[in-house]
Each structure stands twice: as structure tokens, then as C-alpha cells.
């Protein structure tokens, strides 16, 4: 096989979406697997819609995902080769200049370049779809340039692929119908035909084409939400592809090792957000505690600035285990924080006195149990307090004897002020002995005042 050369040729007419990322990933996997060269080619032939801002976003997003390339080109800078190719076609009588009314400005005459279509049947073999045949007669003499200086996409892509020696064109199936046109131009210019592989597109959960209207498709939005690049890349990779090992969680290098174009599915895969969240959670769970903490602490601090709580780095660090268990993606931290789920770890809650006793028990009884717990916790050495099991060990026998709910409900509620929260031992171990005792005593005070 000739040395493999593949390309990522996005049109910079919008932000990098997951489809662009997939196109780049599949080409990357194939290119790397075969020790080939990878070309990034910004196809900015559509002057009206192309923007440098979009190109920058595509470069940035693919880089963030961990993809890389060997060479970078911009179509607008390759115009000389396009012009030469057009001249060559015209000189050889394979294309001609035609004076026509402008499509864009009716009434105005323009000179477009049309390919002289020999009108034959084109058959090409597609690695994923098998043999595909088109009758090109009905395409007529189609336009390949708006003028000699303004080539259209079909001409540019064929000349670029031909000049760069692209061996494999791996792209979405929306380009299948473009292929016969491109082969006609290719043959007229005498370029070798690359190997084609057209893969099906991602579908949204209603099985329609994934689109901006149907939710987030821009990579930068997933990034802002706090998905991990490796998780997003892995998810994009295995959607519509079954690696021979059957594994789903794979690093980029492992995907390269397992990749074969032939194993891409023939039908579209659903881009399922829940599955993506699951993937991300798997990656978060695999993360070392130190790495998790470094990233989660900043997110938590930022999320809590609006909550008017007393930030404590020490408490936040102790909270990390709990955070690690509860989040699938970084934005979950913002959401939980926004719902006040972390407030009581930092600032004393304002428990409602009516809710303090367990249902159907008297305030005096709740106060009595809390008094007993204060005694027990008081005697527990500070050093033991950081381990929830130690706290549990001293309180549990008493709770068993008096009725778990009767003791543990007022205890937990006095610590968190919330009907739902983690168990009281975990909360106490995070907020520490002094804070725990202060809150329990405050709750006893409330209950006593209620009695008077
Ligand atoms: N620039 C085209 C696009 O973004 C890709 C062309 C190709 O793969 O041949 O859809």
C-alpha cells in the first residue's frame, strides 16, 4: 500500500461540532494506524460564509480533544493551483467558460466555468458501503468555478486531494452524491482515484439528523459544560464503531490500535447525552484523587461564590469524596451548588424547629437524644473525628437502642438543615467536631425555646 495520507477538511462556516470532531478522529485513527500523514485543510472556498473565527475554533477544539496533524493548509492560499487546474481543463477542451446570468445577482452577466461532462456511468468502491454506481448524464455540464479565480468546492477538493496525494477520503455519507462529480473532475485532470469511505452520520435521540436546533452540537459547549476531552473523544469514537475487543472505554492510542475502517457501522448511531454522561463519569471515577481535587476545587469555589457561604479550603478538600461520587460532569457541581446542596458544609444552616424532631416524636425527646449525642461526640478525640465510621461507632448503639430515626433524624437535620442530605456521620466528619457540636447545641436551644 502507498504511504497513507488522509485529511481533515472542515469548512470554517460554523463552530466545530461533534460531526467535525468525528471526521477528524476517524481520519486520525486510520492515519495513525497506518503510520500515515495527516493534513488539516481549512476549506474556506465559500468566501461569504467562511470566517477565521470558526477556523480558530475548529483548530482549538480538535487540539483540546487531543487530535493533531502534520501539515496545515488553507484553501484560499492554494488558489494558484486551482487556477492552473482550471486553465489546464479549459486548454484541453475538458471545461469551458460560459457567459450566463448570475445566480446571485439576477440581470448581471457572469462568466462561469463548466466541466464538459462525458456523461458516463461512474462506479466506485466504498470501504464501508461496497460498490456504488451513478449515472452522471443527468448532472449535465456542471459548474466548477464561479470564475477562473473563484473555484467551487468540487474543483478545489479534487485539486487539493490530487496535489497533496491523499490516499484515503474518509468522510460523512452526505458526500456520497458529490463523489461522482468529483471523480469526473479527477479523471479529467488525470489524478489517481483515492480510496473512499463514507460513514453514516450521528443521529439525535429522535433518530433525525443531529443539528444545532436539536441541542448542543458545538464541541466548545461540551467543553464549557465540563466534559473531559478524553471522555468526549472516546464516546465520539465508539459511536458507530465496534472495536474488535468489544471494549468501550478506550484511550486514543487504544482506539488507534483497534481501528479498522471495515468495522464502522453502516447505519447511523444515536448521539445519546445520557450515554455521554455515563462515559464522562467513568473517566471521572478513574481519575486519581489528586487530579480530581485540583479540578473540582476550582469549580466548586467558583460555583459557591454566589451562594454567600464561608469558603473553607479545608472543608472543600474533605468534601471531595462526596463530590466525586455525585458528579458525572463538572457542570453538575454548579447545579448541585446552585441548589444549595453544599451550603451547609460551609455555613451553619437554619434548621426549621418544627422539622427537627422525627415525625410523631415530641421536641423534648429529640432534645434529649441530641444532648446524649453531644456527650458522646464530646468525648471522641479530635483526631478520630475525621473518619465517619468512628463517629458512627460511638452513636450507633445508642441510636439502635432508642430507635434509629428518633436519634439520627434530628442529628442529621441539625447538621444540614435539609430534609435530604448524606448521613450525619459523613457530614460531621467533613465539618469537624467544633462545628458539629455547635450546630447540635443550637438545635437543642431551638427545641428548648419551643417548649417554653
Ligand atoms: N469541506 C467539506 C465539509 O466540511 C468536506 C469535504 C470532503 O470531505 O471532501 O463538509
GROMACS .gro file of C-alpha atoms and ligand atoms in nm:
model
  462
    1UNK     CA    1   0.000   0.000   0.000
    2UNK     CA    2   0.117   0.352  -0.077
    3UNK     CA    3   0.207   0.563   0.227
    4UNK     CA    4  -0.126   0.666   0.372
    5UNK     CA    5  -0.222   1.033   0.357
    6UNK     CA    6  -0.552   1.148   0.498
    7UNK     CA    7  -0.712   1.485   0.552
    8UNK     CA    8  -0.938   1.678   0.787
    9UNK     CA    9  -1.103   1.926   0.552
   10UNK     CA   10  -1.358   2.123   0.757
   11UNK     CA   11  -1.535   2.420   0.603
   12UNK     CA   12  -1.494   2.706   0.852
   13UNK     CA   13  -1.857   2.813   0.823
   14UNK     CA   14  -1.956   2.731   1.181
   15UNK     CA   15  -1.814   2.627   1.516
   16UNK     CA   16  -1.652   2.286   1.548
   17UNK     CA   17  -1.935   2.042   1.603
   18UNK     CA   18  -1.926   1.682   1.713
   19UNK     CA   19  -1.955   1.572   1.349
   20UNK     CA   20  -1.639   1.766   1.261
   21UNK     CA   21  -1.465   1.607   1.559
   22UNK     CA   22  -1.573   1.264   1.444
   23UNK     CA   23  -1.450   1.324   1.090
   24UNK     CA   24  -1.114   1.430   1.230
   25UNK     CA   25  -1.099   1.141   1.476
   26UNK     CA   26  -1.176   0.870   1.220
   27UNK     CA   27  -0.914   1.010   0.983
   28UNK     CA   28  -0.669   1.038   1.271
   29UNK     CA   29  -0.726   0.678   1.378
   30UNK     CA   30  -0.681   0.546   1.027
   31UNK     CA   31  -0.384   0.772   0.953
   32UNK     CA   32  -0.200   0.681   1.274
   33UNK     CA   33  -0.282   0.313   1.247
   34UNK     CA   34  -0.105   0.304   0.911
   35UNK     CA   35   0.181   0.537   1.002
   36UNK     CA   36   0.045   0.793   0.758
   37UNK     CA   37   0.047   1.169   0.722
   38UNK     CA   38  -0.244   1.380   0.841
   39UNK     CA   39  -0.337   1.702   0.668
   40UNK     CA   40  -0.557   1.975   0.813
   41UNK     CA   41  -0.712   2.171   0.528
   42UNK     CA   42  -0.938   2.461   0.603
   43UNK     CA   43  -1.181   2.462   0.310
   44UNK     CA   44  -1.267   2.828   0.300
   45UNK     CA   45  -1.380   2.831  -0.063
   46UNK     CA   46  -1.718   2.973   0.038
   47UNK     CA   47  -1.596   3.328   0.088
   48UNK     CA   48  -1.928   3.462   0.207
   49UNK     CA   49  -1.973   3.212   0.490
   50UNK     CA   50  -1.618   3.127   0.593
   51UNK     CA   51  -1.475   3.303   0.897
   52UNK     CA   52  -1.136   3.289   1.062
   53UNK     CA   53  -1.312   3.279   1.397
   54UNK     CA   54  -1.466   2.942   1.302
   55UNK     CA   55  -1.137   2.808   1.175
   56UNK     CA   56  -0.971   2.905   1.504
   57UNK     CA   57  -1.248   2.734   1.695
   58UNK     CA   58  -1.207   2.413   1.494
   59UNK     CA   59  -0.830   2.412   1.547
   60UNK     CA   60  -0.877   2.487   1.914
   61UNK     CA   61  -1.147   2.226   1.972
   62UNK     CA   62  -0.963   1.946   1.791
   63UNK     CA   63  -0.646   2.029   1.980
   64UNK     CA   64  -0.835   2.027   2.309
   65UNK     CA   65  -0.966   1.682   2.218
   66UNK     CA   66  -0.610   1.563   2.171
   67UNK     CA   67  -0.606   1.539   1.791
   68UNK     CA   68  -0.311   1.661   1.591
   69UNK     CA   69  -0.196   1.689   1.230
   70UNK     CA   70   0.128   1.703   1.038
   71UNK     CA   71   0.054   1.976   0.785
   72UNK     CA   72  -0.185   2.271   0.775
   73UNK     CA   73  -0.330   2.439   0.466
   74UNK     CA   74  -0.593   2.696   0.390
   75UNK     CA   75  -0.778   2.665   0.060
   76UNK     CA   76  -0.779   3.037  -0.011
   77UNK     CA   77  -0.399   3.021  -0.012
   78UNK     CA   78  -0.397   2.742  -0.269
   79UNK     CA   79  -0.579   2.944  -0.532
   80UNK     CA   80  -0.286   2.933  -0.778
   81UNK     CA   81  -0.308   2.557  -0.812
   82UNK     CA   82  -0.685   2.578  -0.858
   83UNK     CA   83  -0.645   2.841  -1.129
   84UNK     CA   84  -0.382   2.631  -1.305
   85UNK     CA   85  -0.605   2.327  -1.298
   86UNK     CA   86  -0.894   2.528  -1.442
   87UNK     CA   87  -0.670   2.659  -1.722
   88UNK     CA   88  -0.546   2.309  -1.793
   89UNK     CA   89  -0.902   2.181  -1.823
   90UNK     CA   90  -1.007   2.469  -2.049
   91UNK     CA   91  -0.697   2.435  -2.270
   92UNK     CA   92  -0.760   2.063  -2.309
   93UNK     CA   93  -1.122   2.131  -2.407
   94UNK     CA   94  -1.247   1.947  -2.097
   95UNK     CA   95  -1.406   2.257  -1.948
   96UNK     CA   96  -1.530   2.582  -2.092
   97UNK     CA   97  -1.615   2.934  -1.992
   98UNK     CA   98  -1.980   3.013  -2.027
   99UNK     CA   99  -2.143   3.356  -2.015
  100UNK     CA  100  -2.456   3.333  -1.804
  101UNK     CA  101  -2.690   3.533  -1.593
  102UNK     CA  102  -2.562   3.548  -1.235
  103UNK     CA  103  -2.750   3.329  -0.988
  104UNK     CA  104  -2.665   3.569  -0.709
  105UNK     CA  105  -2.742   3.893  -0.891
  106UNK     CA  106  -3.017   3.834  -1.149
  107UNK     CA  107  -2.976   4.055  -1.453
  108UNK     CA  108  -2.599   4.057  -1.426
  109UNK     CA  109  -2.391   3.854  -1.670
  110UNK     CA  110  -2.108   3.643  -1.532
  111UNK     CA  111  -1.854   3.401  -1.676
  112UNK     CA  112  -1.869   3.063  -1.504
  113UNK     CA  113  -1.655   2.759  -1.582
  114UNK     CA  114  -1.839   2.435  -1.662
  115UNK     CA  115  -1.696   2.086  -1.690
  116UNK     CA  116  -1.768   1.914  -2.018
  117UNK     CA  117  -1.940   1.607  -1.881
  118UNK     CA  118  -1.863   1.297  -2.087
  119UNK     CA  119  -2.185   1.154  -1.946
  120UNK     CA  120  -2.068   0.816  -1.831
  121UNK     CA  121  -2.156   0.576  -1.557
  122UNK     CA  122  -1.922   0.603  -1.259
  123UNK     CA  123  -1.870   0.312  -1.025
  124UNK     CA  124  -1.656   0.343  -0.717
  125UNK     CA  125  -1.600   0.106  -0.435
  126UNK     CA  126  -1.657   0.237  -0.087
  127UNK     CA  127  -1.485   0.065   0.204
  128UNK     CA  128  -1.796   0.090   0.422
  129UNK     CA  129  -2.077   0.070   0.167
  130UNK     CA  130  -1.938  -0.151  -0.107
  131UNK     CA  131  -1.979  -0.073  -0.475
  132UNK     CA  132  -2.171   0.243  -0.566
  133UNK     CA  133  -2.278   0.328  -0.922
  134UNK     CA  134  -2.405   0.660  -1.053
  135UNK     CA  135  -2.517   0.766  -1.398
  136UNK     CA  136  -2.363   1.110  -1.435
  137UNK     CA  137  -2.551   1.209  -1.753
  138UNK     CA  138  -2.818   1.398  -1.567
  139UNK     CA  139  -2.558   1.615  -1.393
  140UNK     CA  140  -2.502   1.785  -1.729
  141UNK     CA  141  -2.208   2.020  -1.770
  142UNK     CA  142  -2.195   2.131  -1.410
  143UNK     CA  143  -2.028   2.449  -1.284
  144UNK     CA  144  -1.682   2.402  -1.131
  145UNK     CA  145  -1.590   2.769  -1.080
  146UNK     CA  146  -1.771   3.099  -1.050
  147UNK     CA  147  -1.481   3.247  -1.243
  148UNK     CA  148  -1.124   3.144  -1.312
  149UNK     CA  149  -1.028   3.296  -0.974
  150UNK     CA  150  -1.318   3.161  -0.780
  151UNK     CA  151  -1.327   2.779  -0.782
  152UNK     CA  152  -1.617   2.591  -0.633
  153UNK     CA  153  -1.578   2.326  -0.367
  154UNK     CA  154  -1.578   2.026  -0.603
  155UNK     CA  155  -1.291   2.159  -0.811
  156UNK     CA  156  -1.090   2.273  -0.508
  157UNK     CA  157  -1.130   1.949  -0.319
  158UNK     CA  158  -1.024   1.736  -0.616
  159UNK     CA  159  -0.722   1.951  -0.697
  160UNK     CA  160  -0.615   1.966  -0.332
  161UNK     CA  161  -0.655   1.593  -0.278
  162UNK     CA  162  -0.477   1.522  -0.606
  163UNK     CA  163  -0.187   1.762  -0.549
  164UNK     CA  164  -0.140   1.652  -0.190
  165UNK     CA  165  -0.151   1.284  -0.281
  166UNK     CA  166  -0.440   1.200  -0.049
  167UNK     CA  167  -0.478   0.821  -0.049
  168UNK     CA  168  -0.799   0.784   0.156
  169UNK     CA  169  -1.104   1.008   0.165
  170UNK     CA  170  -1.290   0.928   0.487
  171UNK     CA  171  -1.598   1.145   0.525
  172UNK     CA  172  -1.967   1.153   0.609
  173UNK     CA  173  -2.226   0.996   0.383
  174UNK     CA  174  -2.367   1.338   0.292
  175UNK     CA  175  -2.076   1.350   0.047
  176UNK     CA  176  -2.166   1.029  -0.140
  177UNK     CA  177  -2.364   1.217  -0.400
  178UNK     CA  178  -2.069   1.456  -0.450
  179UNK     CA  179  -1.831   1.173  -0.527
  180UNK     CA  180  -1.930   1.107  -0.891
  181UNK     CA  181  -1.885   1.477  -0.974
  182UNK     CA  182  -1.551   1.476  -0.805
  183UNK     CA  183  -1.442   1.160  -0.987
  184UNK     CA  184  -1.531   1.321  -1.320
  185UNK     CA  185  -1.310   1.623  -1.239
  186UNK     CA  186  -1.037   1.392  -1.108
  187UNK     CA  187  -1.034   1.190  -1.427
  188UNK     CA  188  -1.034   1.500  -1.645
  189UNK     CA  189  -0.725   1.621  -1.457
  190UNK     CA  190  -0.559   1.279  -1.455
  191UNK     CA  191  -0.535   1.234  -1.078
  192UNK     CA  192  -0.533   0.893  -0.920
  193UNK     CA  193  -0.858   0.796  -0.750
  194UNK     CA  194  -0.829   0.781  -0.371
  195UNK     CA  195  -0.999   0.509  -0.169
  196UNK     CA  196  -1.336   0.628  -0.042
  197UNK     CA  197  -1.505   0.550   0.289
  198UNK     CA  198  -1.837   0.722   0.363
  199UNK     CA  199  -1.965   0.669   0.715
  200UNK     CA  200  -2.321   0.734   0.840
  201UNK     CA  201  -2.395   1.048   1.035
  202UNK     CA  202  -2.480   1.081   1.402
  203UNK     CA  203  -2.848   1.087   1.480
  204UNK     CA  204  -3.023   1.272   1.758
  205UNK     CA  205  -3.236   1.075   2.003
  206UNK     CA  206  -3.543   1.108   1.776
  207UNK     CA  207  -3.330   0.946   1.504
  208UNK     CA  208  -3.328   1.261   1.293
  209UNK     CA  209  -3.004   1.418   1.179
  210UNK     CA  210  -2.812   1.577   1.464
  211UNK     CA  211  -2.839   1.951   1.429
  212UNK     CA  212  -2.796   2.273   1.619
  213UNK     CA  213  -3.167   2.302   1.673
  214UNK     CA  214  -3.172   1.967   1.850
  215UNK     CA  215  -2.937   2.071   2.126
  216UNK     CA  216  -2.569   2.111   2.181
  217UNK     CA  217  -2.355   2.010   1.893
  218UNK     CA  218  -2.063   2.251   1.930
  219UNK     CA  219  -1.758   2.096   2.095
  220UNK     CA  220  -1.696   2.419   2.285
  221UNK     CA  221  -2.033   2.381   2.457
  222UNK     CA  222  -1.940   2.037   2.585
  223UNK     CA  223  -1.611   2.184   2.696
  224UNK     CA  224  -1.785   2.465   2.883
  225UNK     CA  225  -2.019   2.217   3.047
  226UNK     CA  226  -1.716   2.041   3.179
  227UNK     CA  227  -1.690   1.718   2.986
  228UNK     CA  228  -1.342   1.570   2.986
  229UNK     CA  229  -1.180   1.576   2.642
  230UNK     CA  230  -1.073   1.211   2.662
  231UNK     CA  231  -1.427   1.103   2.752
  232UNK     CA  232  -1.590   1.302   2.474
  233UNK     CA  233  -1.336   1.176   2.222
  234UNK     CA  234  -1.379   0.816   2.333
  235UNK     CA  235  -1.757   0.848   2.312
  236UNK     CA  236  -1.743   1.001   1.963
  237UNK     CA  237  -1.506   0.722   1.861
  238UNK     CA  238  -1.712   0.424   1.968
  239UNK     CA  239  -2.044   0.563   1.838
  240UNK     CA  240  -2.098   0.376   1.517
  241UNK     CA  241  -1.786   0.165   1.559
  242UNK     CA  242  -1.739  -0.163   1.739
  243UNK     CA  243  -1.374  -0.225   1.826
  244UNK     CA  244  -1.278  -0.593   1.778
  245UNK     CA  245  -1.209  -0.631   2.152
  246UNK     CA  246  -1.567  -0.522   2.229
  247UNK     CA  247  -1.432  -0.272   2.482
  248UNK     CA  248  -1.597   0.066   2.511
  249UNK     CA  249  -1.361   0.263   2.729
  250UNK     CA  250  -1.051   0.322   2.521
  251UNK     CA  251  -0.774   0.578   2.517
  252UNK     CA  252  -0.687   0.746   2.189
  253UNK     CA  253  -0.388   0.515   2.150
  254UNK     CA  254  -0.603   0.209   2.216
  255UNK     CA  255  -0.853   0.327   1.956
  256UNK     CA  256  -0.568   0.361   1.706
  257UNK     CA  257  -0.458   0.005   1.776
  258UNK     CA  258  -0.805  -0.139   1.731
  259UNK     CA  259  -0.921   0.073   1.440
  260UNK     CA  260  -1.028  -0.069   1.104
  261UNK     CA  261  -1.248   0.122   0.861
  262UNK     CA  262  -1.432  -0.201   0.783
  263UNK     CA  263  -1.569  -0.213   1.138
  264UNK     CA  264  -1.756   0.114   1.111
  265UNK     CA  265  -2.131   0.056   1.114
  266UNK     CA  266  -2.345   0.103   0.809
  267UNK     CA  267  -2.630   0.267   0.996
  268UNK     CA  268  -2.629   0.589   1.193
  269UNK     CA  269  -2.558   0.591   1.567
  270UNK     CA  270  -2.762   0.793   1.813
  271UNK     CA  271  -2.571   1.064   1.997
  272UNK     CA  272  -2.719   0.991   2.334
  273UNK     CA  273  -2.648   1.251   2.603
  274UNK     CA  274  -2.714   1.011   2.888
  275UNK     CA  275  -2.458   0.772   2.749
  276UNK     CA  276  -2.210   1.055   2.710
  277UNK     CA  277  -2.265   1.149   3.076
  278UNK     CA  278  -2.207   0.787   3.172
  279UNK     CA  279  -1.882   0.786   2.977
  280UNK     CA  280  -1.769   1.103   3.143
  281UNK     CA  281  -1.849   0.964   3.485
  282UNK     CA  282  -1.641   0.656   3.411
  283UNK     CA  283  -1.348   0.883   3.330
  284UNK     CA  284  -1.404   1.091   3.643
  285UNK     CA  285  -1.412   0.778   3.856
  286UNK     CA  286  -1.086   0.660   3.702
  287UNK     CA  287  -0.922   0.992   3.780
  288UNK     CA  288  -0.669   0.997   4.065
  289UNK     CA  289  -0.798   1.175   4.376
  290UNK     CA  290  -0.531   1.446   4.347
  291UNK     CA  291  -0.619   1.524   3.989
  292UNK     CA  292  -0.987   1.523   4.064
  293UNK     CA  293  -0.938   1.756   4.356
  294UNK     CA  294  -0.727   2.001   4.159
  295UNK     CA  295  -1.003   2.045   3.901
  296UNK     CA  296  -1.310   2.008   4.122
  297UNK     CA  297  -1.194   2.253   4.390
  298UNK     CA  298  -1.180   2.544   4.147
  299UNK     CA  299  -1.518   2.459   4.002
  300UNK     CA  300  -1.671   2.433   4.349
  301UNK     CA  301  -1.516   2.758   4.469
  302UNK     CA  302  -1.647   2.941   4.162
  303UNK     CA  303  -1.991   2.784   4.197
  304UNK     CA  304  -2.014   2.886   4.562
  305UNK     CA  305  -1.914   3.250   4.519
  306UNK     CA  306  -2.275   3.339   4.450
  307UNK     CA  307  -2.407   3.142   4.745
  308UNK     CA  308  -2.270   3.371   5.015
  309UNK     CA  309  -2.119   3.091   5.218
  310UNK     CA  310  -1.792   3.097   5.407
  311UNK     CA  311  -1.549   2.924   5.181
  312UNK     CA  312  -1.304   2.695   5.355
  313UNK     CA  313  -1.044   2.513   5.152
  314UNK     CA  314  -1.005   2.257   5.430
  315UNK     CA  315  -1.375   2.171   5.429
  316UNK     CA  316  -1.381   2.167   5.050
  317UNK     CA  317  -1.099   1.915   5.043
  318UNK     CA  318  -1.283   1.687   5.280
  319UNK     CA  319  -1.592   1.723   5.065
  320UNK     CA  320  -1.417   1.590   4.757
  321UNK     CA  321  -1.502   1.223   4.809
  322UNK     CA  322  -1.869   1.309   4.821
  323UNK     CA  323  -1.842   1.532   4.515
  324UNK     CA  324  -1.657   1.257   4.330
  325UNK     CA  325  -1.942   1.017   4.395
  326UNK     CA  326  -2.212   1.257   4.286
  327UNK     CA  327  -2.099   1.418   3.963
  328UNK     CA  328  -2.095   1.291   3.608
  329UNK     CA  329  -1.968   1.613   3.454
  330UNK     CA  330  -1.820   1.931   3.604
  331UNK     CA  331  -2.136   2.134   3.547
  332UNK     CA  332  -2.312   1.901   3.794
  333UNK     CA  333  -2.107   2.077   4.062
  334UNK     CA  334  -2.256   2.411   3.954
  335UNK     CA  335  -2.601   2.262   3.953
  336UNK     CA  336  -2.574   2.098   4.296
  337UNK     CA  337  -2.416   2.412   4.441
  338UNK     CA  338  -2.692   2.623   4.286
  339UNK     CA  339  -2.949   2.407   4.461
  340UNK     CA  340  -2.776   2.473   4.794
  341UNK     CA  341  -2.655   2.114   4.827
  342UNK     CA  342  -2.316   2.220   4.961
  343UNK     CA  343  -2.403   2.533   5.160
  344UNK     CA  344  -2.429   2.367   5.499
  345UNK     CA  345  -2.080   2.226   5.476
  346UNK     CA  346  -1.951   2.582   5.485
  347UNK     CA  347  -2.205   2.787   5.680
  348UNK     CA  348  -2.438   2.695   5.963
  349UNK     CA  349  -2.786   2.604   5.838
  350UNK     CA  350  -3.108   2.748   5.974
  351UNK     CA  351  -3.300   2.430   6.059
  352UNK     CA  352  -3.675   2.475   6.097
  353UNK     CA  353  -3.762   2.389   6.455
  354UNK     CA  354  -4.082   2.211   6.358
  355UNK     CA  355  -3.886   1.970   6.141
  356UNK     CA  356  -3.619   1.893   6.399
  357UNK     CA  357  -3.792   1.609   6.582
  358UNK     CA  358  -3.856   1.289   6.392
  359UNK     CA  359  -4.223   1.274   6.291
  360UNK     CA  360  -4.457   1.182   6.578
  361UNK     CA  361  -4.197   1.244   6.845
  362UNK     CA  362  -4.202   1.521   7.098
  363UNK     CA  363  -3.949   1.809   7.091
  364UNK     CA  364  -3.832   1.708   7.441
  365UNK     CA  365  -3.745   1.364   7.318
  366UNK     CA  366  -3.546   1.499   7.023
  367UNK     CA  367  -3.364   1.739   7.258
  368UNK     CA  368  -3.282   1.455   7.495
  369UNK     CA  369  -3.132   1.244   7.218
  370UNK     CA  370  -2.929   1.535   7.091
  371UNK     CA  371  -2.798   1.601   7.444
  372UNK     CA  372  -2.686   1.240   7.463
  373UNK     CA  373  -2.513   1.264   7.125
  374UNK     CA  374  -2.334   1.582   7.233
  375UNK     CA  375  -2.191   1.392   7.529
  376UNK     CA  376  -2.071   1.107   7.310
  377UNK     CA  377  -1.916   1.328   7.047
  378UNK     CA  378  -1.755   1.545   7.309
  379UNK     CA  379  -1.556   1.250   7.430
  380UNK     CA  380  -1.440   1.147   7.084
  381UNK     CA  381  -1.082   1.271   7.030
  382UNK     CA  382  -1.040   1.531   6.754
  383UNK     CA  383  -0.814   1.302   6.557
  384UNK     CA  384  -1.086   1.036   6.530
  385UNK     CA  385  -1.345   1.280   6.409
  386UNK     CA  386  -1.233   1.289   6.050
  387UNK     CA  387  -1.342   0.930   5.991
  388UNK     CA  388  -1.722   0.886   5.962
  389UNK     CA  389  -1.704   0.527   6.088
  390UNK     CA  390  -1.551   0.641   6.417
  391UNK     CA  391  -1.838   0.882   6.477
  392UNK     CA  392  -2.087   0.617   6.379
  393UNK     CA  393  -1.928   0.368   6.617
  394UNK     CA  394  -2.000   0.586   6.921
  395UNK     CA  395  -2.352   0.699   6.823
  396UNK     CA  396  -2.487   0.383   6.664
  397UNK     CA  397  -2.551   0.164   6.976
  398UNK     CA  398  -2.748   0.448   7.133
  399UNK     CA  399  -2.950   0.501   6.812
  400UNK     CA  400  -3.024   0.129   6.791
  401UNK     CA  401  -3.148   0.133   7.147
  402UNK     CA  402  -3.368   0.444   7.117
  403UNK     CA  403  -3.490   0.394   6.765
  404UNK     CA  404  -3.266   0.494   6.474
  405UNK     CA  405  -3.495   0.756   6.325
  406UNK     CA  406  -3.562   0.914   6.662
  407UNK     CA  407  -3.193   0.984   6.710
  408UNK     CA  408  -3.047   1.010   6.362
  409UNK     CA  409  -3.311   1.233   6.205
  410UNK     CA  410  -3.270   1.524   6.449
  411UNK     CA  411  -2.894   1.476   6.441
  412UNK     CA  412  -2.871   1.488   6.062
  413UNK     CA  413  -3.123   1.769   6.035
  414UNK     CA  414  -2.945   1.982   6.292
  415UNK     CA  415  -2.621   1.942   6.096
  416UNK     CA  416  -2.758   2.002   5.747
  417UNK     CA  417  -3.091   2.183   5.787
  418UNK     CA  418  -3.211   1.984   5.487
  419UNK     CA  419  -3.467   1.706   5.457
  420UNK     CA  420  -3.230   1.522   5.226
  421UNK     CA  421  -2.858   1.504   5.278
  422UNK     CA  422  -2.584   1.246   5.331
  423UNK     CA  423  -2.579   1.059   5.661
  424UNK     CA  424  -2.491   1.259   5.976
  425UNK     CA  425  -2.159   1.079   6.034
  426UNK     CA  426  -2.027   1.181   5.696
  427UNK     CA  427  -2.144   1.540   5.740
  428UNK     CA  428  -1.994   1.560   6.091
  429UNK     CA  429  -1.661   1.423   5.970
  430UNK     CA  430  -1.644   1.690   5.699
  431UNK     CA  431  -1.746   1.993   5.905
  432UNK     CA  432  -1.541   1.882   6.209
  433UNK     CA  433  -1.600   1.844   6.578
  434UNK     CA  434  -1.642   2.205   6.686
  435UNK     CA  435  -1.887   2.294   6.412
  436UNK     CA  436  -2.084   1.974   6.465
  437UNK     CA  437  -2.118   2.034   6.836
  438UNK     CA  438  -2.211   2.399   6.782
  439UNK     CA  439  -2.488   2.306   6.540
  440UNK     CA  440  -2.629   2.030   6.759
  441UNK     CA  441  -2.632   2.260   7.060
  442UNK     CA  442  -2.804   2.532   6.857
  443UNK     CA  443  -3.072   2.279   6.763
  444UNK     CA  444  -3.117   2.182   7.128
  445UNK     CA  445  -3.157   2.552   7.207
  446UNK     CA  446  -3.427   2.583   6.943
  447UNK     CA  447  -3.614   2.282   7.077
  448UNK     CA  448  -3.599   2.413   7.431
  449UNK     CA  449  -3.729   2.751   7.332
  450UNK     CA  450  -4.016   2.578   7.157
  451UNK     CA  451  -4.115   2.411   7.482
  452UNK     CA  452  -4.130   2.734   7.681
  453LIG     N1  453  -1.528   2.070   0.349
  453LIG     C1  454  -1.620   1.962   0.343
  453LIG     C2  455  -1.712   1.967   0.464
  453LIG     O1  456  -1.682   2.032   0.562
  453LIG     C3  457  -1.555   1.828   0.343
  453LIG     C4  458  -1.517   1.786   0.209
  453LIG     C5  459  -1.465   1.646   0.197
  453LIG     O2  460  -1.452   1.572   0.295
  453LIG     O3  461  -1.437   1.609   0.083
  453LIG     O4  462  -1.816   1.906   0.461
   0.00000   0.00000   0.00000
